[in-house]
Structures are given as structure tokens and as C-alpha cells.
Backbone as a ProteinNet text record, in pm:
[ID]
protein_1_A
[PRIMARY]
MRNSRRLTHALIAALLLCGAVWAQSKGERELFDAANRERKAQGLPSLKWDDALATAARKHAEQMASHGSAGHQFSGEPSLPGRATKAGAHFLSLAENVDEGATATTVHESFMKSPLHRANILDRDMDSVGIGIVVRNGQLFVVEDFSKAK
[TERTIARY]
2939.6	3056	3136.8	3154.6	3233	3167.5	3033.4	2962.4	2972.1	2968.4	2981.3	3118.1	3221.1	3356.3	3366.6	3308.3	3309.8	3238.4	3124.2	3048.6	3130.7	3197.5	3281.6	3393.8	3458.6	3566.8	3514.4	3398.8	3339.8	3305.7	3252.5	3217.8	3343	3449.1	3574.8	3629.6	3626.7	3675.2	3594.1	3463.2	3377.4	3409	3428.8	3462.2	3596.4	3694.2	3824.5	3812.6	3731.8	3711.3	3646.3	3546.8	3482.5	3581.2	3664.1	3763.2	3859	3892.7	3983.5	3920.5	3791.8	3723.5	3718.3	3686.8	3675.6	3810.9	3921	4053.7	4091.1	4016.1	4040.9	4024.1	4124.8	4110.8	4015	3971	3881.2	3947.6	4074.5	4146.8	4163.3	4192.1	4205	4072.1	3963.4	3830.8	3799.8	3837.5	3815.9	3889.9	4015.1	4093.5	4038.8	3995.3	3934.6	3809.3	3722.9	3599.6	3630.7	3729.4	3765	3817.6	3902.3	3954.7	3840.7	3746.7	3635.4	3539.7	3526.2	3445.7	3511	3643.2	3716.3	3699.5	3709.1	3694.7	3552.6	3455.2	3315.2	3290.5	3346.9	3329.4	3387.9	3483.4	3545.7	3487.1	3380.6	3316.4	3395.7	3482.8	3565.1	3503.2	3530.3	3478	3547.6	3478.5	3534.3	3646.8	3739.9	3846.3	3792.1	3841.2	3808.1	3916.7	3879.1	3975	4050.4	4182.2	4265.8	4341.8	4309.8	4373.2	4524.2	4569.6	4714.1	4785.7	4729.3	4789.8	4787.3	4680.5	4672.4	4780.8	4807.3	4914.6	5048.5	5075.7	5200.8	5206.8	5094.8	5090.2	5114.1	5053.5	5071.3	5215.8	5277.3	5417	5507.4	5480.1	5561.5	5534.3	5410.5	5378.3	5453.2	5469.1	5548.4	5693.5	5748.6	5885.1	5896.1	5797.9	5799.3	5794.8	5707.8	5694.9	5825.1	5889.8	6014.3	6126.7	6121.6	6219.5	6178.2	6051.5	6002.1	5987.6	5972.8	5955	5884.2	5823.2	5756	5858.3	5850.7	5938.2	5886	5927.1	5878.2	5958.4	6083.6	6164.4	6279.5	6303.2	6412.7	6521.3	6640.3	6754.8	6722.4	6748.7	6724	6580.9	6492.7	6351.1	6326.4	6242.1	6209.4	6138.2	6143.6	6071.4	5921.1	5841.5	5695.6	5652.1	5698.6	5655.8	5695.9	5812.8	5857	5769.9	5735.8	5649.6	5511	5456.8	5321.5	5317.7	5418.9	5424.9	5437.4	5524.8	5544.4	5415.1	5332.6	5205.5	5096.4	5125	5027.8	4944.2	4981.3	4905.5	4937.7	4838.2	4852.6	4817.5	4910.6	4891.9	4958.3	4907.4	4969.2	5051.8	5004	5078.5	5048.8	5139.3	5129.8	5162.1	5109.4	5145.4	5130.8	5197.6	5195.3	5193.9	5112.1	5112.5	5161.3	5251.7	5297.6	5297.1	5262.5	5263.7	5248.7	5262.8	5236.2	5157.8	5076.3	4994.6	4920.7	4848.2	4777.7	4650.6	4581.5	4456	4446.8	4358.3	4335.4	4285.9	4204	4151.5	4263.1	4354.3	4463	4555.9	4578.3	4662.9	4593.8	4464	4391.9	4397.5	4377.1	4384.6	4523.2	4627	4764	4782.9	4731.7	4740.8	4673.5	4557.5	4483.3	4547.4	4629.3	4700.9	4829.6	4876	4998.1	4961.7	5012.7	4976.1	5003.5	5116.2	5147.9	5058.8	5034.5	4948	4803.3	4759.5	4624.4	4609	4712.3	4708.1	4695.2	4761.8	4748.8	4606.5	4546.8	4409.1	4311.2	4334.9	4241.7	4284.7	4381.6	4430	4322.1	4271.5	4161.4	4203.5	4334.2	4380.7	4385.2	4388.7	4394.4	4254	4243	4110.2	4105.5	4222	4227.5	4318.3	4294.2	4378.3	4384.4	4497.6	4514.7	4578.7	4530.7	4578.1	4626.2	4738.8	4792.8	4824.1	4789.9	4819.4	4882.8	4992.3	5053.7	5062.4	5020.1	5023.6	5143.8	5225	5341	5349.3	5345.3	5352.8	5247.5	5126.3	5016.3	5020.7	5121	5136.5	5095.4	5017.5	4977.8	5078.3	5127.5	5212.8	5125	5101.5	4999.2	5061.3	5017	5056.7	4930.5	4917.5	4810.4	4878.3	4852.7	4907.1	4794.6	4811.5	4711.9	4761.1	4667.3	4706.4	4599	4646.3	4557.4	4573.9	4469.4	4477.5	4485.9	4552.5	4559.8	4427.1
-1560.2	-1603.9	-1484.7	-1384.7	-1267	-1192.8	-1174.9	-1107.7	-1187.3	-1318.2	-1404.1	-1385.1	-1374.7	-1352.7	-1217.1	-1115.9	-980.8	-981.9	-1049.5	-1059.1	-1131.7	-1238	-1312.1	-1224.2	-1149	-1058.9	-950.1	-895.9	-792.4	-848.9	-971.3	-1036.2	-1062.4	-1108	-1132.4	-1000.9	-895.7	-765.4	-716.9	-732.8	-691.1	-771.6	-900.9	-985	-946.4	-916	-873.1	-741	-650.6	-522.8	-542.9	-627.4	-657.4	-724.5	-810.8	-879.9	-782.9	-673.7	-575.1	-511.5	-484.9	-427.6	-529.1	-654.5	-757.6	-797.4	-759	-794.8	-716	-611.6	-534.6	-624.8	-623	-701.6	-631.5	-704.1	-645.7	-526	-540.5	-431.1	-310.1	-334.1	-223.6	-150.1	-225.2	-162.7	-82.1	-137.2	-64.5	68.2	67.7	191.5	290.3	239.7	324.3	391.7	313.3	368.4	466.9	435.1	522.8	657.1	654.2	778.6	863.6	800.9	877.2	928.5	856.3	909.1	1035.3	1031.4	1148.3	1266.9	1240.9	1348	1404.2	1316.2	1360.7	1448.8	1410.7	1489.3	1629.8	1645.5	1776.5	1847.8	1792.1	1852.1	1834.8	1733.9	1708.9	1598.6	1601.4	1493.7	1361.4	1253.2	1120.1	1093.8	1012.3	964.6	852.1	842.2	730.6	624.9	498	388.4	383.6	371.3	362.3	229.8	139	6.9	14.7	107.7	119.9	163.8	260	301.5	187.2	108.7	-5.5	-108.2	-128.9	-220.5	-170.3	-41.5	17.3	6.9	33.9	28.4	-113.7	-211.4	-351	-397.1	-356.9	-395.3	-332.1	-207	-142.2	-204.8	-241	-308.2	-440.6	-509.8	-633.4	-605.3	-495.2	-455.9	-426.5	-354	-322.2	-449.9	-542.1	-668	-747.5	-748.5	-824.4	-761.3	-629.3	-559.8	-557.5	-589.6	-589.3	-451.1	-349.2	-212.7	-126.4	-20.2	75.3	178	212.3	313.8	353.5	471.6	520.3	468.1	427.6	374.4	294.2	178.6	92.6	91.8	57.8	52.9	-32.6	24.1	-47.4	-41.2	19.3	29.2	165.2	169.5	300	392	521.1	620	603.8	673.2	667.8	701	812.1	838.3	726	667.9	557.5	434.1	403	286.6	307.2	427.4	456.5	454	512.2	513.1	371.4	292	153.2	72.3	103.4	32.8	82.2	191.6	241.7	359.4	419.6	535	660.4	744.2	873.6	979.9	1069.1	1161.2	1295.4	1396.1	1528.4	1544.3	1482.5	1486.1	1359.6	1328.3	1206.6	1234.8	1150.5	1150.7	1007.5	976.3	838.7	834.1	743.3	708.9	565.7	541.6	405.8	385.5	263.8	230.3	79.7	32.7	-106.7	-111	-213.9	-226	-357.6	-376.4	-502.7	-515.2	-402	-403.7	-280.1	-285.6	-169	-51	-77.8	29.1	98.4	20.7	84.6	163.1	113.6	187.6	317.8	313.9	437.3	537.3	489.6	579.7	642.1	563.5	614.7	722	696.7	796	926.8	917.6	1038.9	1115.3	1049.8	1117.6	1183.7	1145.2	1201.5	1318.9	1439.7	1555.4	1537	1476.8	1460.3	1356.4	1244.6	1141.3	1191.2	1259.2	1317.6	1416.2	1498.5	1597.6	1528.8	1415	1342.3	1292.6	1236.9	1185.7	1298.7	1414.4	1526.8	1630	1596.3	1689.6	1709.3	1830.5	1859.3	1846.9	1850.7	1837.1	1691.6	1598.1	1457.4	1406.9	1325.5	1275.1	1122.9	1057	912	848.2	719	645.3	499.6	439.6	295.3	251.4	143.7	98.7	-45	-71.7	-206.5	-251.2	-375	-434.3	-570.8	-594.5	-726.2	-766.2	-889	-938.7	-1031.9	-1004.5	-1090.2	-1110.1	-1235.4	-1269.7	-1195.1	-1183.9	-1119.3	-967	-909	-763.1	-715.6	-607.1	-548.4	-441.6	-450.4	-347.1	-275.1	-145.6	-70.4	45.1	57.4	169.4	229.9	360.3	436.4	532	515.2	605.2	692.8	824.4	923.5	993.5	1034.7	1113.5	1213.2	1313.7	1399	1343.6	1282.4	1213.3	1312.4	1268.7	1349.4	1344
863.3	937.1	987.7	900.2	937.1	1053.7	1048.6	1157.6	1286.8	1274.9	1391.4	1457.8	1375.1	1428.1	1497.4	1436.5	1496.4	1630.7	1635.4	1759.3	1866.6	1826.7	1921.1	1973.5	1885.3	1927	2020.9	1989.1	2074.9	2212	2212.4	2338.8	2422.6	2360.4	2432.1	2487.4	2406.9	2453	2572.8	2566.9	2678.2	2803.8	2789.3	2905	2964.4	2878.3	2928.6	3002.4	2948.6	3014.4	3150.7	3158.4	3286.1	3381.2	3327.1	3408.9	3474	3405.7	3463	3586.5	3579.3	3694.8	3808.3	3775.1	3878.4	3935.2	3867.2	3914.6	4040	4070	4190.8	4311.5	4399.3	4521.9	4617.6	4717.1	4817.2	4885	4921.3	4986.8	4896.7	4767.8	4672.4	4660.6	4655.8	4646.7	4773.1	4889	5015.5	5015	4969.5	4966.8	4864.1	4749.7	4646.9	4701.6	4764.3	4822	4935	5018.8	5130.8	5079.5	4977.1	4920.2	4865	4796.2	4739.8	4847.9	4958.4	5070.8	5127.4	5141.8	5192.8	5098.4	4970.2	4871	4872.7	4880.7	4884.4	5006.5	5120.9	5244	5229.8	5140.1	5116	4994.3	4937.6	4820.3	4692.1	4687.9	4569.6	4484	4354.1	4267.8	4298.4	4270.2	4290.2	4192.3	4236.6	4149.2	4061.9	3939.9	3851.3	3867.9	3856.4	3861.5	3728.5	3735.1	3616.3	3621.3	3528.8	3527	3504.7	3420.1	3395.9	3523.2	3595.4	3722.4	3822.9	3822	3913.3	3881.2	3753.7	3714.1	3767.3	3748.7	3799.3	3951.4	4018.6	4165	4214.9	4150.1	4192.1	4174.1	4063	4040	4145.3	4180.3	4283.3	4420.8	4447.8	4575.2	4583.9	4470.4	4469.1	4507.6	4456.2	4491.8	4641.4	4693.7	4837.2	4919.4	4881.7	4955.2	4949.6	4833.4	4821.9	4903.3	4922.6	5006.2	5153.6	5178.9	5316.4	5376.4	5290.3	5340.8	5236.7	5285.6	5198.1	5150.8	5024.8	4967.8	4831.5	4785.7	4656.6	4538.2	4562.2	4452.7	4511.6	4454.3	4497.7	4390.5	4430.6	4340.2	4218	4099.6	3975.6	3925.8	4003.2	3965.4	3898.9	3795.6	3735.2	3835.1	3806.4	3885.9	3864.5	3945.2	3929.8	3786.9	3725.7	3587.7	3491.1	3511.1	3426.1	3443	3569.1	3595.2	3535.6	3553.4	3503.6	3350.7	3288.3	3142	3088.3	3149.1	3104.7	3116	3216.8	3236.2	3141.1	3067.2	2970.3	3017.6	3130.5	3181.5	3099.8	3083.1	3015.2	3117.8	3146.6	3258.1	3232.7	3301.8	3304.9	3432.2	3540.9	3666.9	3745.7	3839.6	3919.8	4065.2	4151.9	4294.7	4343.7	4454.3	4502.2	4654.2	4706.4	4848.7	4861.7	4956.2	4985.5	5136.1	5177.5	5320.3	5333.3	5453.7	5485.1	5614.2	5629.2	5748.8	5752.2	5860.5	5882.3	5799	5773.9	5699.2	5610.2	5512.4	5426.7	5510.1	5609.4	5695.2	5771.6	5830.3	5907.4	5815.2	5693.7	5599.8	5560.2	5531.5	5496.7	5612	5732.9	5849.1	5859.9	5834.3	5835.9	5728.2	5608.6	5501.5	5543.4	5603.4	5639.1	5755.4	5835.3	5944.7	5896.5	5779.2	5721.5	5631.3	5661	5578.4	5428.4	5391.5	5249.1	5181.6	5250.5	5192.4	5182.5	5287.4	5287.7	5171.8	5152.1	5044	4907.7	4889.1	4762.1	4742.2	4846.3	4836.5	4805.8	4865.5	4851.3	4747	4665.1	4562.7	4457	4448.6	4355.3	4209.7	4183.1	4044.9	3998.2	4091.5	4053.6	4021.9	3916.6	3879	3864.8	3875.4	3856.7	3961	3986.1	4080.6	4040.3	4070.1	4061.7	4191.5	4247.9	4378.8	4366.2	4429.5	4430.3	4571.3	4601.2	4732	4709.4	4779.6	4783.7	4930.2	4961	5098.4	5112.2	5211.8	5239.5	5390.2	5432.4	5575.3	5657.4	5602.6	5673.4	5672.2	5608.6	5600.9	5462.2	5455.7	5328.5	5288.9	5167.3	5108.4	5006.8	5032	4959.5	4880.8	4756.1	4670.5	4611.5	4624.1	4558.9	4461.1	4332.7	4229.9	4177.2	4192	4149.5	4024.2	3938.8	3822.4	3784.6	3715	3637	3496.7	3445.1	3316.2	3202	3092.4	2969.6	2899.3
[MASK]
++++++++++++++++++++++++++++++++++++++++++++++++++++++++++++++++++++++++++++++++++++++++++++++++++++++++++++++++++++++++++++++++++++++++++++++++++++++

């Protein structure tokens, strides 16, 4: 009976872990893949997906959508390090891209045309990313949170 319970717990844990990966939206996956294509083209290692950063990014994207604008911090909202820590991320450094647009592709193109956003995507010190997208009235509110993990 005890072994059966352990097996059940292990199976549930594995399913939850798989569920976290499958929780990525299509747009989040597109942006993740696009960022890694850009990094590969520059000879940089791929970013790893970080569920805690994605949680922080999604919560911030919700704030952006509720305000109807892109921004790095809204009144009463914690800073990026505070949001990431609260979501359970462990990091040495952080960076963030925020934008809004009609599609994940147009937002990625916008990021790559912006020197600061491009620099975050191609930062050789960053090794992890979490991406959050909230759709409101047909508009995507996008947050990419990058970290150098501890």
C-alpha cells in the first residue's frame, strides 16, 4: 500500500510538471522559440524556460492589460525583482521586455528593432526566460522576463 501511494504521488508530480510545460500558450512558445533563434544566429546558447519567471511575467501582463498599456511597473505593483521573487524565481540578475501588439510575431519584431529590448534577448549573461501574454480586446500584452539563474 505504501509503495502504491508513493507511485501515485510520483505520477501526480510528473503530471503537474508536464502540465507546467503544456501551460505555455502558443504565443508564449512562439516568442520563446523566436528569442532562441535570434540567440542561435549570434552563436549564443539557448535560453531555458523558467516557470517561476513565466508566472511573474503573466501576472505583470495582466496588470498591463488592465491598464491598457505596456509598462515596467504600475502604481502599487512590486518591482521586477519583487515580482520574480514572489513567484519563486532564483536569480543573480534580471531584465525585462514589455510591449503590446497584434501578434507574437509583430511584438518580437518590435523587440528586435529596439536596441534595449534586443540587448536583453541577446544578453550572453542571461540563461533563462519566462514569457507571459494576456489578450485583451484582440491586443496582446507581452512580458519577457530574463534571468541569470542562481
